[in-house]
PDB file of C-alpha atoms in Angstrom:
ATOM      1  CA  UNK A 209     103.351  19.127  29.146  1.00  0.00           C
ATOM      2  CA  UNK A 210     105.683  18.137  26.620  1.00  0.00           C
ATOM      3  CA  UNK A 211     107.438  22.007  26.546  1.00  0.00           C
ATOM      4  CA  UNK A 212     107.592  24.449  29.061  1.00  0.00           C
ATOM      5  CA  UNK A 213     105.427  27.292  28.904  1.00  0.00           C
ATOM      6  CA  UNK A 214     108.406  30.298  29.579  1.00  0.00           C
ATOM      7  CA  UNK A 215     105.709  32.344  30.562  1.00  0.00           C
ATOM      8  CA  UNK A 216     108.535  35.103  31.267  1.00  0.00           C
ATOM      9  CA  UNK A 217     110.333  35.303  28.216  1.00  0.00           C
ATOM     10  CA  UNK A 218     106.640  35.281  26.600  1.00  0.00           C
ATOM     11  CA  UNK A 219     106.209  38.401  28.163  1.00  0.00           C
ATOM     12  CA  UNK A 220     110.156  39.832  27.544  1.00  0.00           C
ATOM     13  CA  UNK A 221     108.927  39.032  23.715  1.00  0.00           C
ATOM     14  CA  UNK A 222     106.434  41.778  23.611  1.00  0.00           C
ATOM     15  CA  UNK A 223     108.517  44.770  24.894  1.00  0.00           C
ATOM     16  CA  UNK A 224     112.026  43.839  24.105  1.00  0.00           C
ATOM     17  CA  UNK A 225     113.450  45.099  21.330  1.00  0.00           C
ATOM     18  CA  UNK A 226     111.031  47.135  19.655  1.00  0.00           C
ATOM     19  CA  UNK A 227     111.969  47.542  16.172  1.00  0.00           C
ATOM     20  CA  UNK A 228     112.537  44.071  15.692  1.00  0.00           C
ATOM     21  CA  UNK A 229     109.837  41.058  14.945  1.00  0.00           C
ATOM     22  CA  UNK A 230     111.028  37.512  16.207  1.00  0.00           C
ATOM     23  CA  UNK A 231     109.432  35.400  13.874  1.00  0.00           C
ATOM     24  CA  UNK A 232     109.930  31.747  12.509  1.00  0.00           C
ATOM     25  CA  UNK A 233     110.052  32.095   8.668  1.00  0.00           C
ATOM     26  CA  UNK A 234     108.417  34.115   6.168  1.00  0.00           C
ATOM     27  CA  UNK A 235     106.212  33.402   2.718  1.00  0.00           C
ATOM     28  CA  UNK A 236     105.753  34.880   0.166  1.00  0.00           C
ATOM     29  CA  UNK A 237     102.761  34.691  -2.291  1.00  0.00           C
ATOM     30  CA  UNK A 238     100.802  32.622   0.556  1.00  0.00           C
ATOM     31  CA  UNK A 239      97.116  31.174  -1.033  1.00  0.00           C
ATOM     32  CA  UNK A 240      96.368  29.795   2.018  1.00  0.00           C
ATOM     33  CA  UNK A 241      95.976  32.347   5.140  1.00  0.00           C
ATOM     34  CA  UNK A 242      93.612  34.625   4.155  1.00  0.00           C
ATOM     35  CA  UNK A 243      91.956  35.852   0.847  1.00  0.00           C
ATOM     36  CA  UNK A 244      93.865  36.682  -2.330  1.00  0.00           C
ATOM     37  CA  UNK A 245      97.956  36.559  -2.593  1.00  0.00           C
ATOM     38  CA  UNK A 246      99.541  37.477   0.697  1.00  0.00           C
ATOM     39  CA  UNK A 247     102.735  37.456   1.815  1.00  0.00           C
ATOM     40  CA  UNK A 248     102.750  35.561   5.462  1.00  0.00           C
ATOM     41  CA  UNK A 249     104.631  36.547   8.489  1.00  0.00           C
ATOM     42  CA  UNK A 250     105.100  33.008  10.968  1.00  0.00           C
ATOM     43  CA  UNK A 251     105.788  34.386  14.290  1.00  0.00           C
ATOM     44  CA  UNK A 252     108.069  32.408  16.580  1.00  0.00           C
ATOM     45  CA  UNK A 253     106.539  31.427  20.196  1.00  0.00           C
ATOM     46  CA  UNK A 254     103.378  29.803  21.294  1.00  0.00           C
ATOM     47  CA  UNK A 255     101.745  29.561  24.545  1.00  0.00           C
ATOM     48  CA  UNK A 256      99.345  26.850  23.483  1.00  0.00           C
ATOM     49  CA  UNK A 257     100.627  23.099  23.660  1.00  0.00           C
ATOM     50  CA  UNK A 258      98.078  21.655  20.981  1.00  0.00           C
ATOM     51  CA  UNK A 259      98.794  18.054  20.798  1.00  0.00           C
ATOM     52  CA  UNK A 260      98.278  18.261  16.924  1.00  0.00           C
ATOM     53  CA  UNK A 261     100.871  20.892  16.122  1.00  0.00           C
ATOM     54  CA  UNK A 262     101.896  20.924  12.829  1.00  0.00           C
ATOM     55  CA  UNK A 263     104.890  22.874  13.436  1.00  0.00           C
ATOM     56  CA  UNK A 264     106.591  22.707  17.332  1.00  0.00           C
ATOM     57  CA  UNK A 265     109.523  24.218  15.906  1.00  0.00           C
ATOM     58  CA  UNK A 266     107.282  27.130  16.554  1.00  0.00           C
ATOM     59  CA  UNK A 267     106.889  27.488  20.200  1.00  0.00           C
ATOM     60  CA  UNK A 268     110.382  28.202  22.152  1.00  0.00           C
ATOM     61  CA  UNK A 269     109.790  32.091  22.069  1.00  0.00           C
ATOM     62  CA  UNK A 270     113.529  31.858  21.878  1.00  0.00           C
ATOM     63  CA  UNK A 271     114.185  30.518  18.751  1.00  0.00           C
ATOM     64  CA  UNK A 272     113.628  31.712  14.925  1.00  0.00           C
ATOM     65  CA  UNK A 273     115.118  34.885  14.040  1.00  0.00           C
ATOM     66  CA  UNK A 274     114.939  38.757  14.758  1.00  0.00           C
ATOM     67  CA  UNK A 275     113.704  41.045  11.617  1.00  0.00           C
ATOM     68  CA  UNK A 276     113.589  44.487  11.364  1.00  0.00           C
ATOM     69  CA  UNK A 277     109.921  45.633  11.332  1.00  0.00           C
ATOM     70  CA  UNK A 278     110.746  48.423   9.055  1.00  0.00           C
ATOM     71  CA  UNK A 279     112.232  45.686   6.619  1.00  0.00           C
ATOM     72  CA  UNK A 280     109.370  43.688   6.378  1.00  0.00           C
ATOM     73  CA  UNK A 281     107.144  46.717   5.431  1.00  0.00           C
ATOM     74  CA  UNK A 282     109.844  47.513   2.554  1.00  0.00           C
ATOM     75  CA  UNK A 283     109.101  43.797   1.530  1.00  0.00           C
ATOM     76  CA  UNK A 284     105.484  43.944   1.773  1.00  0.00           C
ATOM     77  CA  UNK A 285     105.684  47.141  -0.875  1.00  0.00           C
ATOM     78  CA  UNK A 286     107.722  45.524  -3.291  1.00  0.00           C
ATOM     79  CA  UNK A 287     105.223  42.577  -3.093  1.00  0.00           C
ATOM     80  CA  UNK A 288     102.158  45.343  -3.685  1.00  0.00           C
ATOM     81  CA  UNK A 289     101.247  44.654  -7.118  1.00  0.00           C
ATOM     82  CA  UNK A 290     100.778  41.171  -6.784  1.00  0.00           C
ATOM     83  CA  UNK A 291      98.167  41.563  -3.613  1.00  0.00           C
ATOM     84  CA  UNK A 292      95.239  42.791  -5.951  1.00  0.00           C
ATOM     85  CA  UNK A 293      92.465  44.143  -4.398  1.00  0.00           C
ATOM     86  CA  UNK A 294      92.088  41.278  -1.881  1.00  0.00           C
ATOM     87  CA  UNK A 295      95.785  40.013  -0.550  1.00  0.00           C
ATOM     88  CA  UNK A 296      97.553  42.042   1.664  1.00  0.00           C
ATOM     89  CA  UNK A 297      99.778  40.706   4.700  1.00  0.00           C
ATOM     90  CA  UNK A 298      99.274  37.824   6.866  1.00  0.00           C
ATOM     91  CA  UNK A 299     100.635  37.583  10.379  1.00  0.00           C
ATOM     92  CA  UNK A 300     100.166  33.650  11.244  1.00  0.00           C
ATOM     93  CA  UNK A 301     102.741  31.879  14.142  1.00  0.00           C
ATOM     94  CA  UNK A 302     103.217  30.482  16.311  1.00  0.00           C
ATOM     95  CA  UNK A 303     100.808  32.878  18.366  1.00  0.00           C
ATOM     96  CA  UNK A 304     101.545  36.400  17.232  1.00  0.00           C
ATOM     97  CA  UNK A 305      99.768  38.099  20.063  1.00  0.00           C
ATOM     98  CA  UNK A 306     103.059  37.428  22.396  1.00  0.00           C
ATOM     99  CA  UNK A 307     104.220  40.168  19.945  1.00  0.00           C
ATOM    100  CA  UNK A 308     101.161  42.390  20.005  1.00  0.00           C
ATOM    101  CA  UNK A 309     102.629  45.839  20.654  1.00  0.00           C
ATOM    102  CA  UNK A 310     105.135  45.554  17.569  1.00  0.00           C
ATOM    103  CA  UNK A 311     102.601  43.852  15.663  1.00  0.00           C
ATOM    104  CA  UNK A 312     100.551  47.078  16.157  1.00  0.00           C
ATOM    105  CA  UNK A 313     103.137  49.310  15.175  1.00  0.00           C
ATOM    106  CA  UNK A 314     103.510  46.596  11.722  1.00  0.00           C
ATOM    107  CA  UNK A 315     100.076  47.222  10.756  1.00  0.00           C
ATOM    108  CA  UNK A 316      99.849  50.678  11.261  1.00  0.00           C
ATOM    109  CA  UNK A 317     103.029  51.195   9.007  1.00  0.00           C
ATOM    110  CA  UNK A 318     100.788  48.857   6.308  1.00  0.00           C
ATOM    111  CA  UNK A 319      98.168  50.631   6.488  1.00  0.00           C
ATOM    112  CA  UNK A 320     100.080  53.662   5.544  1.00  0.00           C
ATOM    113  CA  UNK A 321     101.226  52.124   2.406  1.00  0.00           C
ATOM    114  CA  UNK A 322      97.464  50.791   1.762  1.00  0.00           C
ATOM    115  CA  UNK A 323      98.471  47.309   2.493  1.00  0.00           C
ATOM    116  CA  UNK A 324      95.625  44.721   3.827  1.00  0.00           C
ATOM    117  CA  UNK A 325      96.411  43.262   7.224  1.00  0.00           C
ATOM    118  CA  UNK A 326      95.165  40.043   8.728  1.00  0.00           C
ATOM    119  CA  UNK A 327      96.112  38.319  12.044  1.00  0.00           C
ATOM    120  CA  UNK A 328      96.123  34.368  12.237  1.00  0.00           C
ATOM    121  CA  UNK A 329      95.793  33.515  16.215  1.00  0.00           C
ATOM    122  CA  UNK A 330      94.578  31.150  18.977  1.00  0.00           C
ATOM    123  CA  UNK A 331      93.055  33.934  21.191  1.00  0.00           C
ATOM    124  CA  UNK A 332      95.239  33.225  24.129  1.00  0.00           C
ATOM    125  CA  UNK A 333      95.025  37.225  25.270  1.00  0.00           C
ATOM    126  CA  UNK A 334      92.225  39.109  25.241  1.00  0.00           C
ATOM    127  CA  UNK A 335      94.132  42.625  27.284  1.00  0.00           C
ATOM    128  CA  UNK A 336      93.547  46.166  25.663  1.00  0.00           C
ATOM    129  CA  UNK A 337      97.004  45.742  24.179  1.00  0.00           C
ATOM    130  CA  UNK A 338      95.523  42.704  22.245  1.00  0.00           C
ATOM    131  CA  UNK A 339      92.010  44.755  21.422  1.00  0.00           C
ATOM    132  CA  UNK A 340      94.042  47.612  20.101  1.00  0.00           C
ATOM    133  CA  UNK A 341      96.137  45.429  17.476  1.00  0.00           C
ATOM    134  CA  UNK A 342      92.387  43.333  16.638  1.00  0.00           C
ATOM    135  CA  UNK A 343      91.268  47.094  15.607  1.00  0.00           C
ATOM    136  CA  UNK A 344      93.727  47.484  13.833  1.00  0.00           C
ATOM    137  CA  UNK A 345      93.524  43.982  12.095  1.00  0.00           C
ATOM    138  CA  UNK A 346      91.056  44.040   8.387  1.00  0.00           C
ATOM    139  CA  UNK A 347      90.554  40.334   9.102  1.00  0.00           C
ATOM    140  CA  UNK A 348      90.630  38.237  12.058  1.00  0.00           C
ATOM    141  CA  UNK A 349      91.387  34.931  11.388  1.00  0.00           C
ATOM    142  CA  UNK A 350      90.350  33.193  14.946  1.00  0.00           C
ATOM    143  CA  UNK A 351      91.463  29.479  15.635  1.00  0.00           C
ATOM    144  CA  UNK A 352      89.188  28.066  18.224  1.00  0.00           C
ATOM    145  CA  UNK A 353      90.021  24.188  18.844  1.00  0.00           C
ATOM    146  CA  UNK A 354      87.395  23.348  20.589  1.00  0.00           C
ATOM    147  CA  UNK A 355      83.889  24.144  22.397  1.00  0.00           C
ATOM    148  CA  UNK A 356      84.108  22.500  25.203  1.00  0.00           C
ATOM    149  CA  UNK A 357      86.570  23.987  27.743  1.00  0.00           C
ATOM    150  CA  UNK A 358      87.552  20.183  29.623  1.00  0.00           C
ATOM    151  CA  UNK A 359      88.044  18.572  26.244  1.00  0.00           C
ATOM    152  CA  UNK A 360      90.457  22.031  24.719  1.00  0.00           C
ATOM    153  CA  UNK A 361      92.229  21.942  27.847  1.00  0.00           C
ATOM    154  CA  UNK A 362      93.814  18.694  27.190  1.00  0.00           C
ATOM    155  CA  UNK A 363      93.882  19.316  23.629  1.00  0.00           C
ATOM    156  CA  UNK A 364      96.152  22.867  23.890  1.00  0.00           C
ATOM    157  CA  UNK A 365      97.080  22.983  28.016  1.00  0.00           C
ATOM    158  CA  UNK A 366      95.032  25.836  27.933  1.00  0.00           C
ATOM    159  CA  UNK A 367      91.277  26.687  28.332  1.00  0.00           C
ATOM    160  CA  UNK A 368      89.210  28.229  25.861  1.00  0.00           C
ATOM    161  CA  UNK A 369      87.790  30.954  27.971  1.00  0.00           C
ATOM    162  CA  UNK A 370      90.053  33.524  26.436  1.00  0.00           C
ATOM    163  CA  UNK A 371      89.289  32.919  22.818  1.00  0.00           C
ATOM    164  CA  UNK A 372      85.877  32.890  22.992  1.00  0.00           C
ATOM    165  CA  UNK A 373      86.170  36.154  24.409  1.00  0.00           C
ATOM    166  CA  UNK A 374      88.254  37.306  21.718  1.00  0.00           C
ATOM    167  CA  UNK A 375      85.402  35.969  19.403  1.00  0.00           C
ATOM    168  CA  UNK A 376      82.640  38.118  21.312  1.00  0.00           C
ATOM    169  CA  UNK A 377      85.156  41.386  21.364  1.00  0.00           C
ATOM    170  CA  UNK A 378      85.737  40.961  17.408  1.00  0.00           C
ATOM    171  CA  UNK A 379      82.165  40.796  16.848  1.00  0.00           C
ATOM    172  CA  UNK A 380      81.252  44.112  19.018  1.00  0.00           C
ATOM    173  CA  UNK A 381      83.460  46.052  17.140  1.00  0.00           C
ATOM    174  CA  UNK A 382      81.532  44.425  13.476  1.00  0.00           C
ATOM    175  CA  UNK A 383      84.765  43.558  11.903  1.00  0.00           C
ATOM    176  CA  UNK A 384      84.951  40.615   9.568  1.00  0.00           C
ATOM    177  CA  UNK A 385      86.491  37.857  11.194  1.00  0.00           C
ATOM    178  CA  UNK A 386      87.157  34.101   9.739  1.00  0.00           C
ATOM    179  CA  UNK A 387      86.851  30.880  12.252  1.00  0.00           C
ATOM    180  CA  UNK A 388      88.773  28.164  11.852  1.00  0.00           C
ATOM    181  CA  UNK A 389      88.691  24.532  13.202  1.00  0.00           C
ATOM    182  CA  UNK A 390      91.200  21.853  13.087  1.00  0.00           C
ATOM    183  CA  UNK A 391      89.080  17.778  12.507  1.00  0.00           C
ATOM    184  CA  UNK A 392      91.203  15.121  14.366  1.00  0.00           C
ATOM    185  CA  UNK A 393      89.668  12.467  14.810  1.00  0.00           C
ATOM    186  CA  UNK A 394      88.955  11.077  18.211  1.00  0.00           C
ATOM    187  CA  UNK A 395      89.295  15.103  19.623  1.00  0.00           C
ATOM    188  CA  UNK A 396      87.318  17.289  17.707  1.00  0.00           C
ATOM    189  CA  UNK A 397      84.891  15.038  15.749  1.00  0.00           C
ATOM    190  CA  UNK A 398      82.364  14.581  17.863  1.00  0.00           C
ATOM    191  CA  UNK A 399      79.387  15.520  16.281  1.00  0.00           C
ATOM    192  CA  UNK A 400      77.469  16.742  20.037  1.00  0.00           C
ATOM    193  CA  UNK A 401      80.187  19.421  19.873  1.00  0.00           C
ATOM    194  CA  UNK A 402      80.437  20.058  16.602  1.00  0.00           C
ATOM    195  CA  UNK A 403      76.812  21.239  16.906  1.00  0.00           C
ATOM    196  CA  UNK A 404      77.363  23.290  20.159  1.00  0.00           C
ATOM    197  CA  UNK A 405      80.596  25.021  18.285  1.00  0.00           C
ATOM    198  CA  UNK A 406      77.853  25.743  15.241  1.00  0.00           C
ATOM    199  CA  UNK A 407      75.480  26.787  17.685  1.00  0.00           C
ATOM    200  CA  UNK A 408      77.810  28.988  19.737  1.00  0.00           C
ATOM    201  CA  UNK A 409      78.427  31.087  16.822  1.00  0.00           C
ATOM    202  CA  UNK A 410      75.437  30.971  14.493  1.00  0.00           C
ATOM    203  CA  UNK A 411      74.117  34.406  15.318  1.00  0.00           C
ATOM    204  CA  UNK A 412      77.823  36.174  14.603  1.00  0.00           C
ATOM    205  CA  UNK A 413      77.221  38.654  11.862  1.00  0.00           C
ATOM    206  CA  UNK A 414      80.926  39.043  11.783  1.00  0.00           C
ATOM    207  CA  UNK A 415      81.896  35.720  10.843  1.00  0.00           C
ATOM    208  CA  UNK A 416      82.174  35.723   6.689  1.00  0.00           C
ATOM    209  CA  UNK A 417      83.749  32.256   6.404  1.00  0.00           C
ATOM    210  CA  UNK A 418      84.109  28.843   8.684  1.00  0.00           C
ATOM    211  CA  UNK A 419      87.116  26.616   7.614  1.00  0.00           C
ATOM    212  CA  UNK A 420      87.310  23.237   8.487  1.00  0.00           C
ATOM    213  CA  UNK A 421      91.203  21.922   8.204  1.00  0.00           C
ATOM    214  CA  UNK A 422      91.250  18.008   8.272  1.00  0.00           C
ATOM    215  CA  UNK A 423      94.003  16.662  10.760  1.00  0.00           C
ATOM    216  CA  UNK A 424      97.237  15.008   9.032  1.00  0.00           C
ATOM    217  CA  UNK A 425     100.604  13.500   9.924  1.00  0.00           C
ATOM    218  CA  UNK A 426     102.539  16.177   8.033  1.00  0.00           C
ATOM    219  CA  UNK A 427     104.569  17.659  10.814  1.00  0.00           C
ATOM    220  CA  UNK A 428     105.251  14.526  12.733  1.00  0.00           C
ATOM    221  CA  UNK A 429     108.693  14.651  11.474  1.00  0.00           C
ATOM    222  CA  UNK A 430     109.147  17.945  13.042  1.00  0.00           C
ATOM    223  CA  UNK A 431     108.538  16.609  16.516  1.00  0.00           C
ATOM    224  CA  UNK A 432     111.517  13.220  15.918  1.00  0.00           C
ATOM    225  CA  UNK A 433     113.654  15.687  14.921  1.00  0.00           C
ATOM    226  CA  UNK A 434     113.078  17.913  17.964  1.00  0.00           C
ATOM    227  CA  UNK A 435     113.105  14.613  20.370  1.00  0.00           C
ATOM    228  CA  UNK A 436     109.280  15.495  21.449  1.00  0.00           C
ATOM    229  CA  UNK A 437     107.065  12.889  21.742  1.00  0.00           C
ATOM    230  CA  UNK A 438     104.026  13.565  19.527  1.00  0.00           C
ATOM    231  CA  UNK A 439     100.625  11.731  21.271  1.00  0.00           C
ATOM    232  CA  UNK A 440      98.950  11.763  17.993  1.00  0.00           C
ATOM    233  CA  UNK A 441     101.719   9.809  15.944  1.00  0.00           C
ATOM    234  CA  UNK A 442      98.766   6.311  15.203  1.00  0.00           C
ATOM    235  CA  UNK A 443      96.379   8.955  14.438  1.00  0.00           C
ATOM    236  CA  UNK A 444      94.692   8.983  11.502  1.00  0.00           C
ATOM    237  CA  UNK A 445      93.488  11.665   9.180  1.00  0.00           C
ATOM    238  CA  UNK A 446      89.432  12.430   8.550  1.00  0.00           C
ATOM    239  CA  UNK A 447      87.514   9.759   7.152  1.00  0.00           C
ATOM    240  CA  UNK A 448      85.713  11.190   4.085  1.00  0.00           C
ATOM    241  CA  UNK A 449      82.595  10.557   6.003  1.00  0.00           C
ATOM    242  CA  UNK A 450      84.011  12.232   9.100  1.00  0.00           C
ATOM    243  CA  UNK A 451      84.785  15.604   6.899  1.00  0.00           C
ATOM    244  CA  UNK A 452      81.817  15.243   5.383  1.00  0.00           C
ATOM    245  CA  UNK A 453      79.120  15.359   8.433  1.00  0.00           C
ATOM    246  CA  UNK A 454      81.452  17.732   9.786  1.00  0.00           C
ATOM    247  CA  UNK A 455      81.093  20.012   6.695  1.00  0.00           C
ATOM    248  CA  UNK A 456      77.004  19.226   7.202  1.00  0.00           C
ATOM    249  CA  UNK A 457      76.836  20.397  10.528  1.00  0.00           C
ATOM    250  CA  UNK A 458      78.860  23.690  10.153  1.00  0.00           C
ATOM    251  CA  UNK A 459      76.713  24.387   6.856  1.00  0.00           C
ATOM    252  CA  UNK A 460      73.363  24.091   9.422  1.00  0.00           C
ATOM    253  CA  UNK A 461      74.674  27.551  10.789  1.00  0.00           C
ATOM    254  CA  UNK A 462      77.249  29.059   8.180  1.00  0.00           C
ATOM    255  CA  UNK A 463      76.286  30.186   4.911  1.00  0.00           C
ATOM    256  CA  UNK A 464      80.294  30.053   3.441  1.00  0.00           C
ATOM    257  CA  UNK A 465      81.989  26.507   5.002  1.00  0.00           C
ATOM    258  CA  UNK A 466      84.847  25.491   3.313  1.00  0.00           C
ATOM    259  CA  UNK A 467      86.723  22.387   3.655  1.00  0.00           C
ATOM    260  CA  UNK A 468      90.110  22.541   3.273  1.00  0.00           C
TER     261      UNK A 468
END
């Protein structure tokens, strides 16, 4: 494990301090996690160790910066009129459901100003604290890396067990939920599993969109700079051929596949 899951101050992150988010950075006018214009919240902490992070600067639930809750609504407003009828506000991370309870209180205080709301997560919790802030979500945007829980293990530390379920809860309550699935070759290519993933969630009716985000070396920087060695560094990205049976298979169950 190549950072320490501080499985503690995970759970001191979700009660402490109430008013305040702790969260990495913050975008605005975002194209790129969710639909329309959105301004994007990155959460700081992660329980997942996925060996292709793009941005480990992301996990130590101690770092980034505390942010008034109530400010970041104020921000959202002034941002409004560029949201249209489809932006709104992304929370992305990092794993924002280590901040669940605040997160809750976020949206509600969105909602209230008429605001859009979308969560970006792996699915690591599944509690009623989680289910309440997934209600309270417009759009789930639902990472799962992988099918096959041996293969995710070593890919993230962690097993999939928990995001499926998060997957099966979304879709009993018929909210529209996005999946998303990161293509690195020699991990998540294989075309067996690629088919079970499709498989797995053909029958959804929640599921409006399947995005297929093609592994790169962008944030292997990031892990010099934090001395972390980064397993993936002679990894290459997708083949065009590997993106594009990938983008064949998902399209066998998925009527909306977009590659990325």
């Amino acid at each position: 494990m190549y950072f320490q899951l501080q499985d503690i101050e995970a759970a001191k992150l979700n009660i402490d301090d109430p008013d305040h988010l702790r969260i990495h950075s913050l975008e605005t006018f975002g194209t790129h996690d969710g639909p329309g214009i959105r301004m994007v919240v990155f959460a700081q902490g992660c329980q997942f160790r996925c060996l292709y992070c793009q941005n480990p600067d992301t996990l130590d639930v101690k770092g980034g910066s505390l942010v008034e809750i109530e400010e970041l609504v104020k921000r959202a407003v002034r941002q409004k009129s560029y949201f249209g009828k489809t932006g709104g506000v992304t929370v992305s991370g990092g794993e924002p459901l280590l901040q669940r309870n605040k997160l809750l209180h976020f949206f509600k205080l969105l909602h209230e100003q008429g605001i859009n709301t979308c969560l970006d997560t792996n699915g690591r919790l599944n509690n009623h604290q989680a289910q309440e802030l997934f209600d309270n979500t417009d759009l789930l945007l639902l990472d799962v890396k992988h099918i096959n829980d041996e293969i995710h293990h070593k890919l993230t530390g962690l097993t999939n067990k928990n995001t499926l379920e998060v997957a099966a809860y979304r879709e009993s309550t018929g909210k529209p939920m996005w999946l998303r699935y990161v293509l690195v070759p020699g991990w998540t290519d294989q075309p067996e599993y690629l088919e079970e993933w499709g498989q797995h969630f053909t029958n959804y009716k929640t599921v409006e969109r399947v995005e297929i985000i093609p592994f790169h070396q962008l944030g292997s920087q990031k892990w010099e700079l934090l001395n972390m060695p980064y397993a993936l560094k002679d990894t290459a990205a997708p083949t065009p051929e590997s993106k594009a049976e990938a983008f064949a298979i998902f399209s066998k169950y998925f009527k909306n596949v977009i590659l990325k």
